[in-house]
mmCIF file of C-alpha atoms in Angstrom:
data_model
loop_
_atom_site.group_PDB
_atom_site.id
_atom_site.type_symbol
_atom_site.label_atom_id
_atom_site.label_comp_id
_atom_site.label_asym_id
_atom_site.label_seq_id
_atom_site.Cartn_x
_atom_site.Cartn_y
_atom_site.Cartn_z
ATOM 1 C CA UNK A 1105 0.000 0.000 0.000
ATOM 2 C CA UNK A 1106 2.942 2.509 0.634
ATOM 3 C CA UNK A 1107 3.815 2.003 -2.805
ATOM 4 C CA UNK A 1108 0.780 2.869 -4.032
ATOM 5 C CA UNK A 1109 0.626 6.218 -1.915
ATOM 6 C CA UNK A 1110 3.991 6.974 -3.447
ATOM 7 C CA UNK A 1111 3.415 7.148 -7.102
ATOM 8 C CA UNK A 1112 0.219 8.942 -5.917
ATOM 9 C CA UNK A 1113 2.210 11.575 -4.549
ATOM 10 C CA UNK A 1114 4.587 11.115 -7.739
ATOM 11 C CA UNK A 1115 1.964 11.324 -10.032
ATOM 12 C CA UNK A 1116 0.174 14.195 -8.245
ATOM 13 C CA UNK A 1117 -3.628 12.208 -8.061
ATOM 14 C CA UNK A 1118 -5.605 10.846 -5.849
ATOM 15 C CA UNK A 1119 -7.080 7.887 -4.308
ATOM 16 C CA UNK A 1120 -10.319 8.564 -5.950
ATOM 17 C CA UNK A 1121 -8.646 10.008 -9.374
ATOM 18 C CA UNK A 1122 -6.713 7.010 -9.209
ATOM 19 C CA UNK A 1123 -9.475 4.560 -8.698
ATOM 20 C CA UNK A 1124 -11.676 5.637 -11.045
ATOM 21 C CA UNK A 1125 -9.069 5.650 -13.812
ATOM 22 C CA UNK A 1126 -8.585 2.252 -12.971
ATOM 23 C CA UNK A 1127 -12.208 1.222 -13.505
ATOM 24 C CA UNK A 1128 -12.653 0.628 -9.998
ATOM 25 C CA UNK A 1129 -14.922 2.017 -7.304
ATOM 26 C CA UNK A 1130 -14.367 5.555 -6.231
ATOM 27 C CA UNK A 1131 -13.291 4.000 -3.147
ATOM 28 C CA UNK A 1132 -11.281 0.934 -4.745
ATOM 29 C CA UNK A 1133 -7.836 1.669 -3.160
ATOM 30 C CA UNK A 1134 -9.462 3.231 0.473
ATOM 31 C CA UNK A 1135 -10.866 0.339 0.274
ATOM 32 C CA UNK A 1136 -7.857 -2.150 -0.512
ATOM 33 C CA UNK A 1137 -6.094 0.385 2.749
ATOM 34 C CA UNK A 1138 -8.555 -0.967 4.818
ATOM 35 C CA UNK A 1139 -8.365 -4.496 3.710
ATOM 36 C CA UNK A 1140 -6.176 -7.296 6.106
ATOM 37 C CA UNK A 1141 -4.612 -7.711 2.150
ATOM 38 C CA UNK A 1142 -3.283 -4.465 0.898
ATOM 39 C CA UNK A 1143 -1.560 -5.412 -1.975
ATOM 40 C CA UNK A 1144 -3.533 -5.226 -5.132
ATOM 41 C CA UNK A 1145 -3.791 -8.983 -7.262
ATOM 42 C CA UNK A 1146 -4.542 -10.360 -10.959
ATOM 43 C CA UNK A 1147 -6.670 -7.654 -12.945
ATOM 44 C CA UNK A 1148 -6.503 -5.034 -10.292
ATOM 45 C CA UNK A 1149 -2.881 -5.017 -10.077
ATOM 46 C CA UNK A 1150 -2.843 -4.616 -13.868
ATOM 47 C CA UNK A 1151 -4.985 -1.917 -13.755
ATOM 48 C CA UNK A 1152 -3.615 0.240 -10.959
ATOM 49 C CA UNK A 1153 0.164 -0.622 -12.731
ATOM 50 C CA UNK A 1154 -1.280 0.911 -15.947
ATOM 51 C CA UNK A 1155 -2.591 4.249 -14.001
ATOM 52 C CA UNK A 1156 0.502 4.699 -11.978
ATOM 53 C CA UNK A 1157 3.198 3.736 -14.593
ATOM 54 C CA UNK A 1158 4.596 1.099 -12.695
ATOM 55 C CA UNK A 1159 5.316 -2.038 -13.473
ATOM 56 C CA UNK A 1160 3.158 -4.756 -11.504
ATOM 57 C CA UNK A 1161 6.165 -6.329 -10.248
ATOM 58 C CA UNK A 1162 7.454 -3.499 -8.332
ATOM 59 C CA UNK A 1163 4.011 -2.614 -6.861
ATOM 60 C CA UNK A 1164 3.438 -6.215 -5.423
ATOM 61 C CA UNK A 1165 6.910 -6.750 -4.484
ATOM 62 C CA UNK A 1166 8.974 -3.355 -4.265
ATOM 63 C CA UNK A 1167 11.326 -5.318 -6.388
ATOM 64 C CA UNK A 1168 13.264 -3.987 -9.265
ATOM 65 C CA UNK A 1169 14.143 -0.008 -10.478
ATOM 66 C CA UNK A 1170 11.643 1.891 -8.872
ATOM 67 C CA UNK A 1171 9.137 3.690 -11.332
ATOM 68 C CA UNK A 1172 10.460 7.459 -12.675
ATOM 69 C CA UNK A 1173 9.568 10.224 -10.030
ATOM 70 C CA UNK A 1174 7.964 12.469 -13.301
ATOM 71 C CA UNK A 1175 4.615 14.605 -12.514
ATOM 72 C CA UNK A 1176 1.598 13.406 -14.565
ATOM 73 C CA UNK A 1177 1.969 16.796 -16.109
ATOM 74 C CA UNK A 1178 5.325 16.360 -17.687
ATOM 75 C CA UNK A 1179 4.736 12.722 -18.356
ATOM 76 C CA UNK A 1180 2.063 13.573 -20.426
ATOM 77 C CA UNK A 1181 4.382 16.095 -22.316
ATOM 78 C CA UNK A 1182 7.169 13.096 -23.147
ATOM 79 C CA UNK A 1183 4.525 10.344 -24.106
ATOM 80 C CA UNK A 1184 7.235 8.358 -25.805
ATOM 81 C CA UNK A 1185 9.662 7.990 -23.297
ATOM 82 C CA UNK A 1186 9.777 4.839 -21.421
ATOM 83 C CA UNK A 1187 9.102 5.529 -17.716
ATOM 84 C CA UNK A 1188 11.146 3.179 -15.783
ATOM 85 C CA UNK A 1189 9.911 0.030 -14.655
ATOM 86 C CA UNK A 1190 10.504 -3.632 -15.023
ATOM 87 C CA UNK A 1191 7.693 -4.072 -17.673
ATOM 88 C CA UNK A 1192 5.481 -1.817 -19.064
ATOM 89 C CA UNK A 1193 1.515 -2.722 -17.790
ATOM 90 C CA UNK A 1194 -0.581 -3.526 -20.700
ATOM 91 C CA UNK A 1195 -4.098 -1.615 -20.272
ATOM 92 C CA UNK A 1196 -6.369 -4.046 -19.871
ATOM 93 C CA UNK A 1197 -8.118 -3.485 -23.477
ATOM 94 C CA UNK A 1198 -5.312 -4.940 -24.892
ATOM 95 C CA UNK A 1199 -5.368 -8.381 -23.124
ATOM 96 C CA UNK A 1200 -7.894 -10.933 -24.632
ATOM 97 C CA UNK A 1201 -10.589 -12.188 -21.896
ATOM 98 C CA UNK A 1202 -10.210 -15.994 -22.816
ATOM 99 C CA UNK A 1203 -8.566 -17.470 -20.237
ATOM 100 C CA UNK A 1204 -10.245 -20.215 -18.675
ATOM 101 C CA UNK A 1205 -10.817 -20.742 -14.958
ATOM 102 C CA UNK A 1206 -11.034 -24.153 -14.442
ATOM 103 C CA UNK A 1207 -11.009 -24.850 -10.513
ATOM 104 C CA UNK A 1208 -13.861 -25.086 -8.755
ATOM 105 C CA UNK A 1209 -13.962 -25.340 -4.839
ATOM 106 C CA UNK A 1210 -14.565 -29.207 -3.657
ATOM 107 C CA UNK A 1211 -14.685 -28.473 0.224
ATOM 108 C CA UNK A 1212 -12.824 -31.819 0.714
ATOM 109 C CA UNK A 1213 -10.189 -32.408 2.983
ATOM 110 C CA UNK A 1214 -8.774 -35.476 2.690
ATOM 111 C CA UNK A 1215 -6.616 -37.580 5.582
ATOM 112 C CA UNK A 1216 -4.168 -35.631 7.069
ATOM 113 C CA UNK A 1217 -5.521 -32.419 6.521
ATOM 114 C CA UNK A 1218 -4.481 -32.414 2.558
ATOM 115 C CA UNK A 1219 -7.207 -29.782 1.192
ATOM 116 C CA UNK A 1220 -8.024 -30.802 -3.132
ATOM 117 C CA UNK A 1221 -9.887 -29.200 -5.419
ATOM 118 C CA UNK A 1222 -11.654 -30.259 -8.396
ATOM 119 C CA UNK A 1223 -10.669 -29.236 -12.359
ATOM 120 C CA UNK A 1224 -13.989 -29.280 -14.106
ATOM 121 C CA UNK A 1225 -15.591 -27.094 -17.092
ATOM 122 C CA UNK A 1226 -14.749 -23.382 -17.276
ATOM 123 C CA UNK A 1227 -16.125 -21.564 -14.478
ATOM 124 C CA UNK A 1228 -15.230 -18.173 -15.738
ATOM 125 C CA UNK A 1229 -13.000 -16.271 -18.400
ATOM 126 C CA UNK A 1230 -10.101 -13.479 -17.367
ATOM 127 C CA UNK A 1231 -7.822 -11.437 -19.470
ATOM 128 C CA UNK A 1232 -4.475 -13.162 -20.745
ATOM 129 C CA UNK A 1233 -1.459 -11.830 -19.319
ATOM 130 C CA UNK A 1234 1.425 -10.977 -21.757
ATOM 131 C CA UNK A 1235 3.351 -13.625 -21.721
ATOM 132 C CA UNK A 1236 0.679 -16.557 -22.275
ATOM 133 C CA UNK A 1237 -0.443 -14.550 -25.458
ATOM 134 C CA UNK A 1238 -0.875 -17.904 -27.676
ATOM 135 C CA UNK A 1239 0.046 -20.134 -25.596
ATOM 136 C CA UNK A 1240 -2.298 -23.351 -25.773
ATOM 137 C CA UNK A 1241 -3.672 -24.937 -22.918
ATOM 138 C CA UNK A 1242 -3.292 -22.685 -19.953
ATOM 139 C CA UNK A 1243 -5.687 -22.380 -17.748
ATOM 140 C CA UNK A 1244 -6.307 -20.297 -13.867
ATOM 141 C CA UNK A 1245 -7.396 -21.749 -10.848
ATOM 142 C CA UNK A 1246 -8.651 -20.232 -7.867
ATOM 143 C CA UNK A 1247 -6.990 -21.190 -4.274
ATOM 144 C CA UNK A 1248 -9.081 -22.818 -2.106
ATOM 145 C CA UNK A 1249 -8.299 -23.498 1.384
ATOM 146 C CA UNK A 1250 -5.375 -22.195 3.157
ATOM 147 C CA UNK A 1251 -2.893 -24.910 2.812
ATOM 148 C CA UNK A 1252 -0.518 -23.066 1.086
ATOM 149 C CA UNK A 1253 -0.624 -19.684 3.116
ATOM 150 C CA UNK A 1254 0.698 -17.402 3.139
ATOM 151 C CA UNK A 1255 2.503 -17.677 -0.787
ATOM 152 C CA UNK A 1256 -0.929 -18.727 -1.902
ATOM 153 C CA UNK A 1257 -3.899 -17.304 -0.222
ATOM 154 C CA UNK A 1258 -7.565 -18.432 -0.440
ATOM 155 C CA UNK A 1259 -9.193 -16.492 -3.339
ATOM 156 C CA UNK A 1260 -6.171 -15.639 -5.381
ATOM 157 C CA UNK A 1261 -6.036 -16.548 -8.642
ATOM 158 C CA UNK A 1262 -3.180 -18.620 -10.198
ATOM 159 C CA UNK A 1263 -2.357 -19.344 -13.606
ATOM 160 C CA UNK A 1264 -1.116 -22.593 -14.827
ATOM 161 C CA UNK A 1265 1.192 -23.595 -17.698
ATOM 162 C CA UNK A 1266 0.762 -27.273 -18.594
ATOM 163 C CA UNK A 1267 3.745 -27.465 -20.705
ATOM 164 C CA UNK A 1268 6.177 -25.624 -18.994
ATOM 165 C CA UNK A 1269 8.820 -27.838 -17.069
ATOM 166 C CA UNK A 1270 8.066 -28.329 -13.719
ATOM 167 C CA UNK A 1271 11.113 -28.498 -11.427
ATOM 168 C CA UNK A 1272 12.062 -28.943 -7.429
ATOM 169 C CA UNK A 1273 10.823 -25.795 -5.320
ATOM 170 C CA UNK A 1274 8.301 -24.871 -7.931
ATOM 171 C CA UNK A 1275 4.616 -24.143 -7.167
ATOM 172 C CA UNK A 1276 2.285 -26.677 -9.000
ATOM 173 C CA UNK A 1277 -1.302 -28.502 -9.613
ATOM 174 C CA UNK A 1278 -0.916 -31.961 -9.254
ATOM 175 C CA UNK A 1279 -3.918 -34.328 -10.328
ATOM 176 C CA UNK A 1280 -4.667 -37.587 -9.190
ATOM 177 C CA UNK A 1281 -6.979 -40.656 -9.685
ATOM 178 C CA UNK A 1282 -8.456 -42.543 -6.440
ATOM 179 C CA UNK A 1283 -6.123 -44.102 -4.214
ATOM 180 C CA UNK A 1284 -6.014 -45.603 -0.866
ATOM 181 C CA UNK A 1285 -8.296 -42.236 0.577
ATOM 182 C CA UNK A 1286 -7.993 -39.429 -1.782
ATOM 183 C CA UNK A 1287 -10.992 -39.580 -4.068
ATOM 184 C CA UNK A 1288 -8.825 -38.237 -6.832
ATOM 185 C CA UNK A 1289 -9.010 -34.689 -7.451
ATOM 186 C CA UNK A 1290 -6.272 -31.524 -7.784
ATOM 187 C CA UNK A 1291 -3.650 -30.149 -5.469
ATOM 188 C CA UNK A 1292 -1.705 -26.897 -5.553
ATOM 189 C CA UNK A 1293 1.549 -27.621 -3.587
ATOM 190 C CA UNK A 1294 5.378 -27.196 -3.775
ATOM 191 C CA UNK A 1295 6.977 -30.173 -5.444
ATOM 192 C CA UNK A 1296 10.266 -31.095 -3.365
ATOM 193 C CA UNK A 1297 11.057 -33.999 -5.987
ATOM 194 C CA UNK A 1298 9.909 -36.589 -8.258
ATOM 195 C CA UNK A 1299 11.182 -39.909 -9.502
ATOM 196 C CA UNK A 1300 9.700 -42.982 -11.322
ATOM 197 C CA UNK A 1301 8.303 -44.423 -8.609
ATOM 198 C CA UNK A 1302 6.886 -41.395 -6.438
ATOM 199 C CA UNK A 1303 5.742 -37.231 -6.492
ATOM 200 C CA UNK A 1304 7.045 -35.666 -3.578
ATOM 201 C CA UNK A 1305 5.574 -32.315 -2.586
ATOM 202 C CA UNK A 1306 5.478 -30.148 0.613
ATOM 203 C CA UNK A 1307 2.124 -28.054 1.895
ATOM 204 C CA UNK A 1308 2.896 -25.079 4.238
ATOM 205 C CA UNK A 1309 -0.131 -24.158 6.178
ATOM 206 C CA UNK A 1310 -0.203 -26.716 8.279
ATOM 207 C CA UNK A 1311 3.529 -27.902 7.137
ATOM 208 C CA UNK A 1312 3.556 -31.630 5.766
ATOM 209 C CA UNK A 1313 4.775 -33.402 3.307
ATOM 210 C CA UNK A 1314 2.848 -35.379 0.954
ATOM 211 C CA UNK A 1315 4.100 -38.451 -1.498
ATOM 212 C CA UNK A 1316 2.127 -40.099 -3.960
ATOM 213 C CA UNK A 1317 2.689 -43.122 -5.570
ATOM 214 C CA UNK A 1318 3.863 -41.809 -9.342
ATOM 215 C CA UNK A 1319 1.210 -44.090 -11.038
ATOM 216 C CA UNK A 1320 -1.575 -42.303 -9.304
ATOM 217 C CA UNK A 1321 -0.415 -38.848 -10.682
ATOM 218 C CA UNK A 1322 -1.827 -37.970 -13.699
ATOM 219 C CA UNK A 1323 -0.557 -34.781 -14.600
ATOM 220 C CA UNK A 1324 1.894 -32.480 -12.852
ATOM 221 C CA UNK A 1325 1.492 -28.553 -13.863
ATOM 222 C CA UNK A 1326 3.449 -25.649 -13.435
ATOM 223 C CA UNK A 1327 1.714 -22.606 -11.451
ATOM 224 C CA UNK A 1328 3.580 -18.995 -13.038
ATOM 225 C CA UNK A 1329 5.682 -16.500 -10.998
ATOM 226 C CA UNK A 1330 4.765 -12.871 -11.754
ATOM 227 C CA UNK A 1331 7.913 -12.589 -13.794
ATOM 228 C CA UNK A 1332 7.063 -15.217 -15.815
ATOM 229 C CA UNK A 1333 3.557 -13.735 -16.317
ATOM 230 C CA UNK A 1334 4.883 -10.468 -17.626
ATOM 231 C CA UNK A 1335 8.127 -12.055 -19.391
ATOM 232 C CA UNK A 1336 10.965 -10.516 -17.392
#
């Protein structure tokens, strides 16, 4: 939230200005100041990164060049020149709303507290970020559960590559058919390792460690970083 307040003050607008150019509520970010959350995610976070010429990387993390201290006024005066920031927002007009959802909230917990999900039909559409422009087969999920707080809250949306390489430390889905008491259904968890005979993955919230036997995984996905949403 401090970031935000800073390019404010940069930029010389408001909270409401702000807002509203974003195609939020007048009271979007008092509102997201208020919130237990005050970061801004998925097509808010594009939005407010496009209003405050930042890149959406530095306003969720801080990390990277900090955007260019110009007013509005003489920003609008040197249109061409490249403000400073890890990667330039798209406005949201120029991402394509055809992005699947696919996850849909099972409410099962299965022994030892491991919380699933199910991957069914579509559940809703959101706009493509950057760098999954063509790219077939990805798909977003929505967290369920708090299994994998804090990196993955409840209600935050995820996007998944299914042809990416998945590799040790990396977030994924993994989806299984029934065995011994899981009814076979979809996990997002941190894979610690693999190997011909077993899928090894860890769950943070509370911390365990899960192994499946490898012929009861049927696919193992790759959830995106930021970066690798925007390409940098």
């Amino acid at each position: 939230m401090a970031r935000i307040d800073r390019r404010l003050a940069d930029l010389g607008i408001s909270r409401t200005e702000a807002s509203l150019k974003a195609g939020l509520s007048r009271d979007g970010i008092r509102n997201l100041a208020r919130s237990t959350e005050r970061t801004p995610r998925g097509e808010t976070l594009l939005r407010l990164a496009e209003v405050l010429r930042a890149s959406p990387n530095w306003l969720l993390t801080g990390e990277g060049d900090p955007p260019s201290t110009k007013t509005a006024a003489t920003a609008d005066k040197v249109q061409s020149t490249v403000l400073q920031a890890d990667v330039r927002a798209p406005a949201p007009s120029e991402m394509n709303r055809d992005l699947p959802v696919m996850g849909t909230a099972a409410g099962s917990i299965i022994k030892q507290n491991f919380e699933g999900f199910e991957l069914g039909g579509a559940v809703d559409y959101v706009r493509r970020p950057p760098a999954l422009e063509g790219a077939k087969d990805v798909y977003a999920i929505y967290v369920t559960g708090d299994s994998m707080e804090p990196a993955h809250p409840a209600g935050e949306l995820r996007f998944v590559h299914p042809h990416r390489p998945v590799q040790p430390g990396c977030t994924v889905i993994v989806q299984t058919r029934t065995w011994n008491d899981d009814p076979g259904q979809a996990y997002i968890k941190r894979l610690i390792r693999r190997s011909g005979t077993k899928v090894i993955l860890e769950q943070f919230n509370p911390h365990a460690t899960i192994e499946i036997p490898a012929e009861y995984v049927t696919a193992l996905h790759r959830v995106l970083t930021m970066a690798e949403l925007f390409g940098v």
